[in-house]
Amino acid sequence: MPSSLNVAVIGAGVAGLLAGRELMRAGHRVTIFEKQNQLGGTWVYDPRVESDLLSLDPDREIIQNSLYSSLRTNFPRHLMGFSDFSFTKIYDDPRTFPSHEEVLKFLNDFAVHFGVNELIRLSTEVVRVELLTDKWIVESRSGELSQEEVFDAVVVCNGQFTEPRVANFPGIDKWPGKQIHSHNYRVPEPFRDQTVVVIGAGPSAMDISGEIAEVAKEVHISTRSSSLLAKSAIFENLKQHSEIDYVDESGKVAFVDGSSVQADILFHCTGYKCNFPFLKTNNIVTVDDNRVGPLYKHVFPPALAPGLSFIGIPTAVTVFPMMELQAKWISLVLSGQVLLPSKESMMTDTEGYYKSLEQHGLPIRHTHFLFPTKFEYLDCDLSFIWTSSKFSSLRQCREKRPTGAARLHCSESSRINLIILFTLKIF
Ligand code: FAD
């Protein structure tokens, strides 16, 4: 492999900025394609919402971002920085869990500090990525201009929070009320005096249900989780229920636990679908119920590695540090400093992982959901990257990993710290 490669990075969100920085540092020639007119991805607030609030209409204009106006981070700023560029500077908002505006300023500073902003082609959408013999063709569009370029490698960093997943249950076709997905939520005012059923129990559901409870008549959270939600203790008009059993034409929403409400709005906080509309791999990489695969350690498709890689696929992790590790790994591999196992070994490892999910009764859609194994992934699977110059392969690194007790100690302390920090945000 030549020492300096021509690498395309798709997206200038956190993942793309990190990929750009690592690859540039390693001496590669990098082009970051970004379809929006500024960097930052998720953290660029867009007050517009889509014409179809469930985002099902194929002809709608797609709005890339899903931030709501009041959003503050769900990690403290200290967990949203990078190993050599910490998020300690306070721009306007001194809170531990800063606003989205603060994160965007931090990312802009990061890009300027490392010169990554020089690598970005704004308002340029990648519409096709395809392997031709051993090179990658990247077709992009910028206004009227369309062009095809050839790259040695492609790093996919297009973000996974644009294409909503919507819940489905009996009676939904005849239900007369309004429906919205959190992708199209910006401010609580449209929910004033309404009875709202929020579906989901992830971070968005928790944040948004508390926010709309301040103006809505009633908020009912429907969740598979049996744990008591802290916010139902804070808001008198907020109640928790089990999953929805059915809805009907009278506006009734019936829950599996036997309770029911007459609701005005069904609010889907049900997450997003992974989507790579530009990627043509002859079905080597597929998306099946949100499993992007096969991907070795959620990054490299064995048959196409190292030329094709992905950053930011795992969820329920401390996102920024994880993406930094993934970006470093990709850069080290492309630079020949770290060797990947053989294609067969990567495939065996990946299939073994899928099998273990099945044995634990976990659905396919949980493939990249790393909780509670996220610390294993960061502490162990990717930790070798920090000292990678000493190792030439993942196998060697695995041999050097700390043993059980030390690993457990490390993971437990990180976990306890996180629990304390999450609790702080609730108050
Ligand atoms: P994105 O930020 O989505 O960036 C992808 C970029 O790729 C975008 O700029 C997009 O325009 C561009 N792109 C896509 N397709 C193309 C194409 N074909 N051609 C060119 N460019 C393209 N994480 C946290 O750590 N803390 C939080 O508090 C937090 N809160 C969140 C709240 C919400 C509502 C959401 C939706 C996500 C939140 N996240 C949070 C997760 C957050 O998305 C990640 O932290 C991270 O910002 C994702 O970065 P990314 O680079 O993978 O994707």
Short mmCIF file of C-alpha atoms and ligand atoms in Angstrom, two decimals:
data_model
loop_
_atom_site.label_atom_id
_atom_site.label_comp_id
_atom_site.label_asym_id
_atom_site.label_seq_id
_atom_site.Cartn_x
_atom_site.Cartn_y
_atom_site.Cartn_z
CA MET A 1 0.00 0.00 0.00
CA PRO A 2 1.41 3.45 -0.89
CA SER A 3 2.33 5.56 2.13
CA SER A 4 0.09 8.49 1.20
CA LEU A 5 -3.40 7.56 0.12
CA ASN A 6 -6.14 9.60 -1.46
CA VAL A 7 -9.03 9.22 0.98
CA ALA A 8 -12.65 10.38 0.71
CA VAL A 9 -14.54 11.05 3.92
CA ILE A 10 -18.32 11.38 3.63
CA GLY A 11 -19.75 13.86 6.12
CA ALA A 12 -18.28 16.67 8.21
CA GLY A 13 -19.97 15.87 11.51
CA VAL A 14 -17.88 14.78 14.50
CA ALA A 15 -16.98 11.48 12.82
CA GLY A 16 -15.84 13.10 9.57
CA LEU A 17 -13.83 15.80 11.36
CA LEU A 18 -12.03 13.17 13.43
CA ALA A 19 -11.38 10.98 10.39
CA GLY A 20 -10.03 14.01 8.52
CA ARG A 21 -7.75 14.99 11.36
CA GLU A 22 -6.31 11.50 11.89
CA LEU A 23 -5.79 10.80 8.19
CA MET A 24 -4.21 14.20 7.56
CA ARG A 25 -1.87 13.70 10.51
CA ALA A 26 -0.79 10.39 9.02
CA GLY A 27 0.10 12.15 5.75
CA HIS A 28 -2.84 11.08 3.63
CA ARG A 29 -4.60 13.38 1.14
CA VAL A 30 -8.10 13.84 2.42
CA THR A 31 -11.31 15.25 0.93
CA ILE A 32 -14.29 15.61 3.26
CA PHE A 33 -17.58 15.84 1.38
CA GLU A 34 -20.34 17.65 3.25
CA LYS A 35 -23.79 18.18 1.79
CA GLN A 36 -24.76 20.95 4.21
CA ASN A 37 -23.35 24.47 3.95
CA GLN A 38 -21.45 24.21 7.23
CA LEU A 39 -19.60 21.61 9.30
CA GLY A 40 -20.90 20.06 12.53
CA GLY A 41 -23.57 17.59 11.31
CA THR A 42 -26.04 16.85 14.13
CA TRP A 43 -24.98 19.97 16.00
CA VAL A 44 -26.17 22.41 13.34
CA TYR A 45 -29.65 23.47 14.53
CA ASP A 46 -32.23 23.78 11.77
CA PRO A 47 -35.58 25.31 12.85
CA ARG A 48 -37.33 23.85 9.80
CA VAL A 49 -39.27 20.59 10.01
CA GLU A 50 -40.33 18.24 7.24
CA SER A 51 -43.75 18.62 5.53
CA ASP A 52 -44.71 15.12 6.73
CA LEU A 53 -44.10 15.08 10.50
CA LEU A 54 -43.60 11.29 10.44
CA SER A 55 -41.12 11.58 7.55
CA LEU A 56 -42.80 8.80 5.56
CA ASP A 57 -43.56 10.73 2.37
CA PRO A 58 -40.84 9.78 -0.15
CA ASP A 59 -41.31 13.13 -1.96
CA ARG A 60 -40.77 15.32 1.09
CA GLU A 61 -37.77 17.64 1.34
CA ILE A 62 -35.44 15.86 3.77
CA ILE A 63 -34.18 17.94 6.68
CA GLN A 64 -30.82 16.52 7.78
CA ASN A 65 -30.87 17.41 11.45
CA SER A 66 -32.99 16.43 14.42
CA LEU A 67 -32.01 18.86 17.16
CA TYR A 68 -34.69 20.57 19.19
CA SER A 69 -34.24 24.14 20.28
CA SER A 70 -33.63 23.57 24.00
CA LEU A 71 -31.34 20.53 23.58
CA ARG A 72 -28.47 20.18 25.99
CA THR A 73 -25.99 17.33 25.73
CA ASN A 74 -26.73 14.08 27.53
CA PHE A 75 -23.06 13.73 28.43
CA PRO A 76 -21.12 16.26 30.48
CA ARG A 77 -18.81 18.42 28.38
CA HIS A 78 -15.79 16.52 29.74
CA LEU A 79 -16.99 13.40 27.91
CA MET A 80 -17.58 15.32 24.70
CA GLY A 81 -14.03 16.35 23.99
CA PHE A 82 -11.08 14.59 22.45
CA SER A 83 -7.85 13.18 23.86
CA ASP A 84 -5.80 16.23 22.88
CA PHE A 85 -8.52 18.85 22.49
CA SER A 86 -10.74 18.89 25.53
CA PHE A 87 -14.13 20.55 25.73
CA THR A 88 -13.29 22.64 28.76
CA LYS A 89 -13.57 26.05 27.18
CA ILE A 90 -16.85 27.78 28.01
CA TYR A 91 -18.20 29.85 25.14
CA ASP A 92 -21.53 31.23 26.45
CA ASP A 93 -23.04 28.39 28.44
CA PRO A 94 -21.12 27.38 31.60
CA ARG A 95 -23.37 24.39 32.42
CA THR A 96 -21.82 20.94 32.72
CA PHE A 97 -24.25 19.65 30.09
CA PRO A 98 -23.96 22.43 27.52
CA SER A 99 -26.38 23.59 24.84
CA HIS A 100 -26.12 22.44 21.24
CA GLU A 101 -24.85 25.89 20.23
CA GLU A 102 -21.88 25.39 22.53
CA VAL A 103 -21.04 22.00 20.96
CA LEU A 104 -21.14 23.49 17.46
CA LYS A 105 -18.72 26.25 18.49
CA PHE A 106 -16.42 23.64 20.01
CA LEU A 107 -16.45 21.59 16.79
CA ASN A 108 -15.69 24.66 14.70
CA ASP A 109 -12.75 25.45 16.99
CA PHE A 110 -11.54 21.86 16.66
CA ALA A 111 -11.71 22.02 12.86
CA VAL A 112 -9.83 25.31 12.67
CA HIS A 113 -7.22 24.30 15.26
CA PHE A 114 -6.23 21.18 13.32
CA GLY A 115 -6.79 22.64 9.85
CA VAL A 116 -9.53 20.11 9.11
CA ASN A 117 -11.80 22.88 7.82
CA GLU A 118 -9.41 23.24 4.86
CA LEU A 119 -10.25 19.69 3.77
CA ILE A 120 -14.02 20.15 3.58
CA ARG A 121 -16.03 20.66 0.40
CA LEU A 122 -19.26 22.19 1.66
CA SER A 123 -22.63 21.91 -0.10
CA THR A 124 -21.34 18.83 -1.91
CA GLU A 125 -23.42 15.68 -1.64
CA VAL A 126 -22.00 12.25 -2.36
CA VAL A 127 -24.51 10.37 -4.49
CA ARG A 128 -22.52 7.22 -5.36
CA VAL A 129 -19.65 5.26 -3.86
CA GLU A 130 -18.62 2.17 -5.79
CA LEU A 131 -15.60 -0.11 -5.93
CA LEU A 132 -13.95 -0.44 -9.34
CA THR A 133 -11.19 -3.07 -9.22
CA ASP A 134 -9.10 -1.74 -6.32
CA LYS A 135 -10.16 1.94 -6.39
CA TRP A 136 -13.28 3.68 -5.14
CA ILE A 137 -15.36 5.90 -7.40
CA VAL A 138 -17.01 8.77 -5.58
CA GLU A 139 -19.66 10.69 -7.47
CA SER A 140 -20.71 13.99 -5.92
CA ARG A 141 -23.03 16.88 -6.71
CA SER A 142 -22.64 20.51 -5.84
CA GLY A 143 -25.39 22.65 -7.32
CA GLU A 144 -25.35 21.97 -11.05
CA LEU A 145 -21.88 20.47 -10.90
CA SER A 146 -21.61 16.69 -10.86
CA GLN A 147 -18.27 14.90 -10.82
CA GLU A 148 -16.68 11.48 -10.43
CA GLU A 149 -13.37 11.10 -8.64
CA VAL A 150 -11.16 8.15 -7.79
CA PHE A 151 -10.00 7.40 -4.24
CA ASP A 152 -7.90 4.71 -2.59
CA ALA A 153 -10.22 4.51 0.41
CA VAL A 154 -13.57 5.80 1.63
CA VAL A 155 -14.55 6.48 5.23
CA VAL A 156 -18.32 6.67 5.69
CA CYS A 157 -19.32 9.25 8.33
CA ASN A 158 -22.79 10.24 7.12
CA GLY A 159 -24.55 10.10 10.52
CA GLN A 160 -27.51 7.92 11.45
CA PHE A 161 -30.07 10.39 12.80
CA THR A 162 -32.01 11.50 9.73
CA GLU A 163 -34.27 8.62 8.64
CA PRO A 164 -36.92 8.06 11.36
CA ARG A 165 -38.14 4.66 12.55
CA VAL A 166 -41.85 4.76 13.30
CA ALA A 167 -43.77 2.47 15.67
CA ASN A 168 -46.57 0.33 14.27
CA PHE A 169 -49.52 -1.25 16.10
CA PRO A 170 -53.09 -2.41 15.37
CA GLY A 171 -55.54 0.36 14.45
CA ILE A 172 -52.93 2.96 13.50
CA ASP A 173 -54.38 3.42 9.99
CA LYS A 174 -57.70 4.60 11.40
CA TRP A 175 -56.41 6.62 14.34
CA PRO A 176 -57.70 10.20 13.89
CA GLY A 177 -55.13 12.18 15.90
CA LYS A 178 -51.87 13.80 14.89
CA GLN A 179 -48.55 11.96 14.75
CA ILE A 180 -45.01 13.25 14.85
CA HIS A 181 -41.51 11.75 15.06
CA SER A 182 -38.91 13.41 17.29
CA HIS A 183 -36.89 14.17 14.13
CA ASN A 184 -39.49 16.91 13.50
CA TYR A 185 -39.73 18.29 17.03
CA ARG A 186 -38.28 21.72 17.72
CA VAL A 187 -40.32 23.53 20.42
CA PRO A 188 -43.10 22.51 22.88
CA GLU A 189 -45.70 25.17 21.94
CA PRO A 190 -47.72 23.00 19.43
CA PHE A 191 -48.40 20.58 22.33
CA ARG A 192 -50.09 23.16 24.59
CA ASP A 193 -53.23 21.71 26.27
CA GLN A 194 -52.93 18.47 24.27
CA THR A 195 -52.95 14.90 25.56
CA VAL A 196 -49.82 13.33 24.16
CA VAL A 197 -48.61 9.74 24.12
CA VAL A 198 -44.82 9.60 23.81
CA ILE A 199 -43.55 6.25 22.49
CA GLY A 200 -40.03 5.30 23.60
CA ALA A 201 -37.73 5.66 26.58
CA GLY A 202 -34.46 6.80 25.05
CA PRO A 203 -32.74 10.12 25.75
CA SER A 204 -34.99 12.05 23.32
CA ALA A 205 -38.18 10.60 24.83
CA MET A 206 -36.99 11.52 28.31
CA ASP A 207 -35.96 15.06 27.39
CA ILE A 208 -38.95 15.86 25.21
CA SER A 209 -41.61 14.37 27.51
CA GLY A 210 -40.38 16.57 30.37
CA GLU A 211 -40.32 19.62 28.12
CA ILE A 212 -43.84 19.15 26.70
CA ALA A 213 -45.23 18.23 30.15
CA GLU A 214 -44.76 21.88 31.05
CA VAL A 215 -47.39 22.96 28.49
CA ALA A 216 -49.43 19.83 27.62
CA LYS A 217 -52.57 18.71 29.42
CA GLU A 218 -51.20 15.21 29.95
CA VAL A 219 -48.17 13.27 28.77
CA HIS A 220 -48.24 9.47 28.76
CA ILE A 221 -44.98 7.66 28.10
CA SER A 222 -45.33 4.24 26.53
CA THR A 223 -42.23 2.13 27.04
CA ARG A 224 -41.08 -1.47 27.07
CA SER A 225 -38.89 -0.60 30.05
CA SER A 226 -40.41 -1.48 33.40
CA SER A 227 -38.19 0.87 35.40
CA LEU A 228 -39.83 3.94 36.90
CA LEU A 229 -38.88 7.03 34.96
CA ALA A 230 -37.46 9.76 37.16
CA LYS A 231 -39.42 12.45 35.34
CA SER A 232 -42.82 10.96 36.20
CA ALA A 233 -42.01 11.84 39.80
CA ILE A 234 -41.34 15.47 38.86
CA PHE A 235 -44.37 16.22 36.64
CA GLU A 236 -47.84 15.46 37.96
CA ASN A 237 -49.32 15.31 34.46
CA LEU A 238 -46.76 12.74 33.25
CA LYS A 239 -47.53 9.02 33.55
CA GLN A 240 -45.72 5.88 32.49
CA HIS A 241 -47.41 2.95 30.71
CA SER A 242 -46.41 -0.29 29.07
CA GLU A 243 -46.25 -0.77 25.28
CA ILE A 244 -49.22 0.23 23.15
CA ASP A 245 -51.59 -2.67 22.51
CA TYR A 246 -53.84 -0.96 19.94
CA VAL A 247 -55.35 2.38 18.98
CA ASP A 248 -58.80 3.01 17.48
CA GLU A 249 -60.86 5.48 15.47
CA SER A 250 -62.22 7.18 18.61
CA GLY A 251 -58.72 8.41 19.51
CA LYS A 252 -58.26 5.78 22.22
CA VAL A 253 -54.76 4.49 22.91
CA ALA A 254 -54.83 1.17 24.79
CA PHE A 255 -51.74 -0.12 26.55
CA VAL A 256 -50.74 -3.74 27.15
CA ASP A 257 -51.01 -3.16 30.92
CA GLY A 258 -54.78 -2.65 30.52
CA SER A 259 -54.80 1.15 30.94
CA SER A 260 -55.94 3.50 28.17
CA VAL A 261 -56.19 7.21 27.32
CA GLN A 262 -57.96 9.42 24.79
CA ALA A 263 -55.04 11.13 23.10
CA ASP A 264 -54.62 14.01 20.65
CA ILE A 265 -51.06 13.28 19.54
CA LEU A 266 -48.88 10.19 19.16
CA PHE A 267 -45.26 11.21 19.50
CA HIS A 268 -42.77 8.65 18.13
CA CYS A 269 -39.41 8.84 19.90
CA THR A 270 -38.49 5.56 18.33
CA GLY A 271 -35.08 6.21 16.90
CA TYR A 272 -33.67 6.17 13.39
CA LYS A 273 -32.80 3.84 10.53
CA CYS A 274 -29.23 3.46 9.32
CA ASN A 275 -29.16 4.59 5.74
CA PHE A 276 -26.43 4.70 3.06
CA PRO A 277 -28.27 5.64 -0.14
CA PHE A 278 -25.02 6.34 -2.01
CA LEU A 279 -23.26 3.06 -1.22
CA LYS A 280 -23.15 0.46 -4.00
CA THR A 281 -21.43 -2.70 -2.77
CA ASN A 282 -23.29 -5.44 -4.65
CA ASN A 283 -24.91 -6.41 -1.34
CA ILE A 284 -21.57 -7.03 0.36
CA VAL A 285 -22.62 -4.47 2.97
CA THR A 286 -26.32 -4.50 3.77
CA VAL A 287 -28.65 -2.95 6.31
CA ASP A 288 -31.02 -5.46 7.88
CA ASP A 289 -33.22 -4.15 10.71
CA ASN A 290 -30.53 -1.58 11.52
CA ARG A 291 -27.70 -4.13 11.44
CA VAL A 292 -25.07 -2.66 9.13
CA GLY A 293 -23.11 -5.66 8.19
CA PRO A 294 -21.06 -7.55 8.20
CA LEU A 295 -18.81 -5.08 10.02
CA TYR A 296 -15.76 -6.22 11.96
CA LYS A 297 -15.90 -4.41 15.33
CA HIS A 298 -18.58 -2.13 13.84
CA VAL A 299 -15.98 -0.49 11.55
CA PHE A 300 -14.58 -2.63 8.70
CA PRO A 301 -16.60 -4.81 6.27
CA PRO A 302 -14.25 -7.83 6.05
CA ALA A 303 -14.55 -8.29 2.28
CA LEU A 304 -13.90 -4.60 1.51
CA ALA A 305 -11.45 -3.67 4.26
CA PRO A 306 -9.46 -1.59 4.67
CA GLY A 307 -10.65 0.48 1.67
CA LEU A 308 -14.12 0.95 3.10
CA SER A 309 -14.80 1.78 6.74
CA PHE A 310 -17.50 3.30 8.91
CA ILE A 311 -17.34 5.62 11.91
CA GLY A 312 -20.15 6.18 14.38
CA ILE A 313 -22.30 3.09 13.90
CA PRO A 314 -22.46 1.93 17.56
CA THR A 315 -25.08 3.51 19.79
CA ALA A 316 -25.48 3.81 23.56
CA VAL A 317 -21.82 4.74 23.90
CA THR A 318 -19.84 7.83 24.82
CA VAL A 319 -19.93 8.93 21.21
CA PHE A 320 -17.08 11.41 20.82
CA PRO A 321 -14.35 9.30 22.50
CA MET A 322 -15.52 6.22 20.62
CA MET A 323 -15.39 8.01 17.28
CA GLU A 324 -11.90 9.27 18.04
CA LEU A 325 -10.73 5.70 18.67
CA GLN A 326 -12.40 4.42 15.52
CA ALA A 327 -10.86 7.24 13.44
CA LYS A 328 -7.40 6.51 14.85
CA TRP A 329 -7.81 2.81 14.13
CA ILE A 330 -8.81 3.45 10.51
CA SER A 331 -5.92 5.83 10.03
CA LEU A 332 -3.41 3.39 11.53
CA VAL A 333 -4.70 0.57 9.35
CA LEU A 334 -4.61 2.67 6.17
CA SER A 335 -1.08 3.77 7.06
CA GLY A 336 0.02 0.16 7.49
CA GLN A 337 0.93 0.68 11.15
CA VAL A 338 -1.71 -1.74 12.39
CA LEU A 339 -2.66 -4.86 10.48
CA LEU A 340 -6.19 -6.16 10.36
CA PRO A 341 -6.70 -9.89 10.84
CA SER A 342 -7.33 -11.87 7.66
CA LYS A 343 -10.72 -11.41 5.96
CA GLU A 344 -11.70 -14.90 7.15
CA SER A 345 -10.78 -14.15 10.78
CA MET A 346 -12.69 -10.87 10.70
CA MET A 347 -15.71 -12.67 9.27
CA THR A 348 -15.50 -15.44 11.88
CA ASP A 349 -15.25 -12.85 14.66
CA THR A 350 -18.24 -10.92 13.30
CA GLU A 351 -20.37 -14.03 12.86
CA GLY A 352 -19.43 -15.11 16.38
CA TYR A 353 -20.62 -11.76 17.67
CA TYR A 354 -23.94 -12.11 15.82
CA LYS A 355 -24.34 -15.61 17.23
CA SER A 356 -23.73 -14.39 20.77
CA LEU A 357 -26.44 -11.74 20.34
CA GLU A 358 -28.83 -14.45 19.18
CA GLN A 359 -27.92 -16.68 22.12
CA HIS A 360 -28.72 -13.83 24.49
CA GLY A 361 -32.10 -13.39 22.80
CA LEU A 362 -31.22 -9.96 21.45
CA PRO A 363 -32.92 -8.81 18.26
CA ILE A 364 -30.93 -7.94 15.13
CA ARG A 365 -31.70 -4.24 15.61
CA HIS A 366 -29.57 -4.31 18.79
CA THR A 367 -26.42 -5.30 16.88
CA HIS A 368 -24.78 -1.91 17.34
CA PHE A 369 -26.42 -1.08 20.67
CA LEU A 370 -23.40 -1.46 22.92
CA PHE A 371 -24.89 -0.91 26.34
CA PRO A 372 -23.91 -2.62 28.64
CA THR A 373 -20.82 -3.76 26.72
CA LYS A 374 -19.70 -0.27 25.67
CA PHE A 375 -16.89 -0.15 28.19
CA GLU A 376 -15.62 -3.49 26.90
CA TYR A 377 -15.62 -2.02 23.39
CA LEU A 378 -13.77 1.15 24.37
CA ASP A 379 -11.58 -0.21 27.16
CA CYS A 380 -10.61 -3.43 25.48
CA ASP A 381 -11.51 -3.83 21.83
CA LEU A 382 -10.23 -0.40 20.82
CA SER A 383 -7.87 0.49 23.68
CA PHE A 384 -4.85 -0.89 21.83
CA ILE A 385 -4.98 2.13 19.57
CA TRP A 386 -3.42 4.39 22.18
CA THR A 387 -0.31 2.28 22.22
CA SER A 388 -0.63 0.90 18.74
CA SER A 389 2.91 1.58 17.64
CA LYS A 390 3.93 -1.31 19.87
CA PHE A 391 1.55 -3.73 18.18
CA SER A 392 1.27 -4.93 14.65
CA SER A 393 -2.07 -6.64 14.86
CA LEU A 394 -5.25 -6.79 16.81
CA ARG A 395 -4.34 -10.31 17.87
CA GLN A 396 -1.14 -9.10 19.54
CA CYS A 397 -3.03 -6.29 21.18
CA ARG A 398 -5.59 -8.71 22.53
CA GLU A 399 -2.78 -10.66 24.18
CA LYS A 400 -1.59 -7.45 25.85
CA ARG A 401 -5.00 -6.47 27.18
CA PRO A 402 -5.39 -6.20 30.93
CA THR A 403 -6.80 -9.33 32.50
CA GLY A 404 -10.22 -9.76 34.13
CA ALA A 405 -9.85 -7.92 37.43
CA ALA A 406 -8.04 -4.91 36.02
CA ARG A 407 -10.49 -4.60 33.15
CA LEU A 408 -13.46 -4.89 35.45
CA HIS A 409 -12.07 -2.23 37.75
CA CYS A 410 -11.54 0.13 34.84
CA SER A 411 -15.00 -0.49 33.41
CA GLU A 412 -16.80 -0.28 36.71
CA SER A 413 -15.23 3.02 37.67
CA SER A 414 -16.14 4.56 34.29
CA ARG A 415 -19.68 3.24 34.66
CA ILE A 416 -20.13 4.62 38.16
CA ASN A 417 -18.84 8.01 37.05
CA LEU A 418 -21.35 8.08 34.23
CA ILE A 419 -24.26 7.15 36.49
CA ILE A 420 -23.34 9.99 38.85
CA LEU A 421 -23.08 12.44 35.96
CA PHE A 422 -26.43 11.40 34.46
CA THR A 423 -28.07 11.86 37.85
CA LEU A 424 -26.66 15.37 38.04
CA LYS A 425 -28.38 16.31 34.79
CA ILE A 426 -31.79 15.19 36.05
CA PHE A 427 -31.48 17.77 38.79
P1 FAD B 1 -23.65 13.65 11.95
O1 FAD B 1 -23.40 14.61 13.02
O2 FAD B 1 -25.06 13.34 11.58
O3 FAD B 1 -22.87 14.13 10.67
C1 FAD B 1 -23.02 13.49 9.42
C2 FAD B 1 -22.74 14.51 8.35
O4 FAD B 1 -22.72 13.85 7.09
C3 FAD B 1 -23.81 15.58 8.27
O5 FAD B 1 -23.20 16.85 8.32
C4 FAD B 1 -24.47 15.34 6.92
O6 FAD B 1 -24.92 16.51 6.31
C5 FAD B 1 -23.35 14.68 6.14
N1 FAD B 1 -23.82 13.82 5.06
C6 FAD B 1 -24.75 12.84 5.11
N2 FAD B 1 -24.89 12.25 3.92
C7 FAD B 1 -24.03 12.87 3.09
C8 FAD B 1 -23.73 12.72 1.71
N3 FAD B 1 -24.33 11.80 0.96
N4 FAD B 1 -22.80 13.54 1.16
C9 FAD B 1 -22.17 14.47 1.91
N5 FAD B 1 -22.44 14.67 3.21
C10 FAD B 1 -23.34 13.88 3.80
N6 FAD B 1 -24.28 12.57 21.10
C11 FAD B 1 -23.60 12.91 22.19
O7 FAD B 1 -22.45 12.53 22.36
N7 FAD B 1 -24.17 13.70 23.15
C12 FAD B 1 -25.43 14.18 23.02
O8 FAD B 1 -25.91 14.88 23.89
C13 FAD B 1 -26.17 13.84 21.85
N8 FAD B 1 -27.41 14.32 21.68
C14 FAD B 1 -28.06 14.03 20.51
C15 FAD B 1 -29.34 14.53 20.33
C16 FAD B 1 -30.04 14.26 19.16
C17 FAD B 1 -31.42 14.81 18.98
C18 FAD B 1 -29.44 13.47 18.16
C19 FAD B 1 -30.17 13.17 16.89
C20 FAD B 1 -28.19 12.94 18.34
C21 FAD B 1 -27.49 13.20 19.53
N9 FAD B 1 -26.22 12.68 19.76
C22 FAD B 1 -25.53 13.01 20.89
C23 FAD B 1 -25.61 11.79 18.79
C24 FAD B 1 -24.85 12.63 17.75
O9 FAD B 1 -25.49 12.51 16.57
C25 FAD B 1 -23.43 12.20 17.74
O10 FAD B 1 -22.83 12.64 18.93
C26 FAD B 1 -22.57 12.77 16.63
O11 FAD B 1 -22.71 14.15 16.56
C27 FAD B 1 -22.84 12.10 15.32
O12 FAD B 1 -21.80 12.51 14.48
P2 FAD B 1 -21.64 11.91 13.03
O13 FAD B 1 -20.50 12.64 12.45
O14 FAD B 1 -21.61 10.44 13.07
O15 FAD B 1 -23.00 12.25 12.28
#
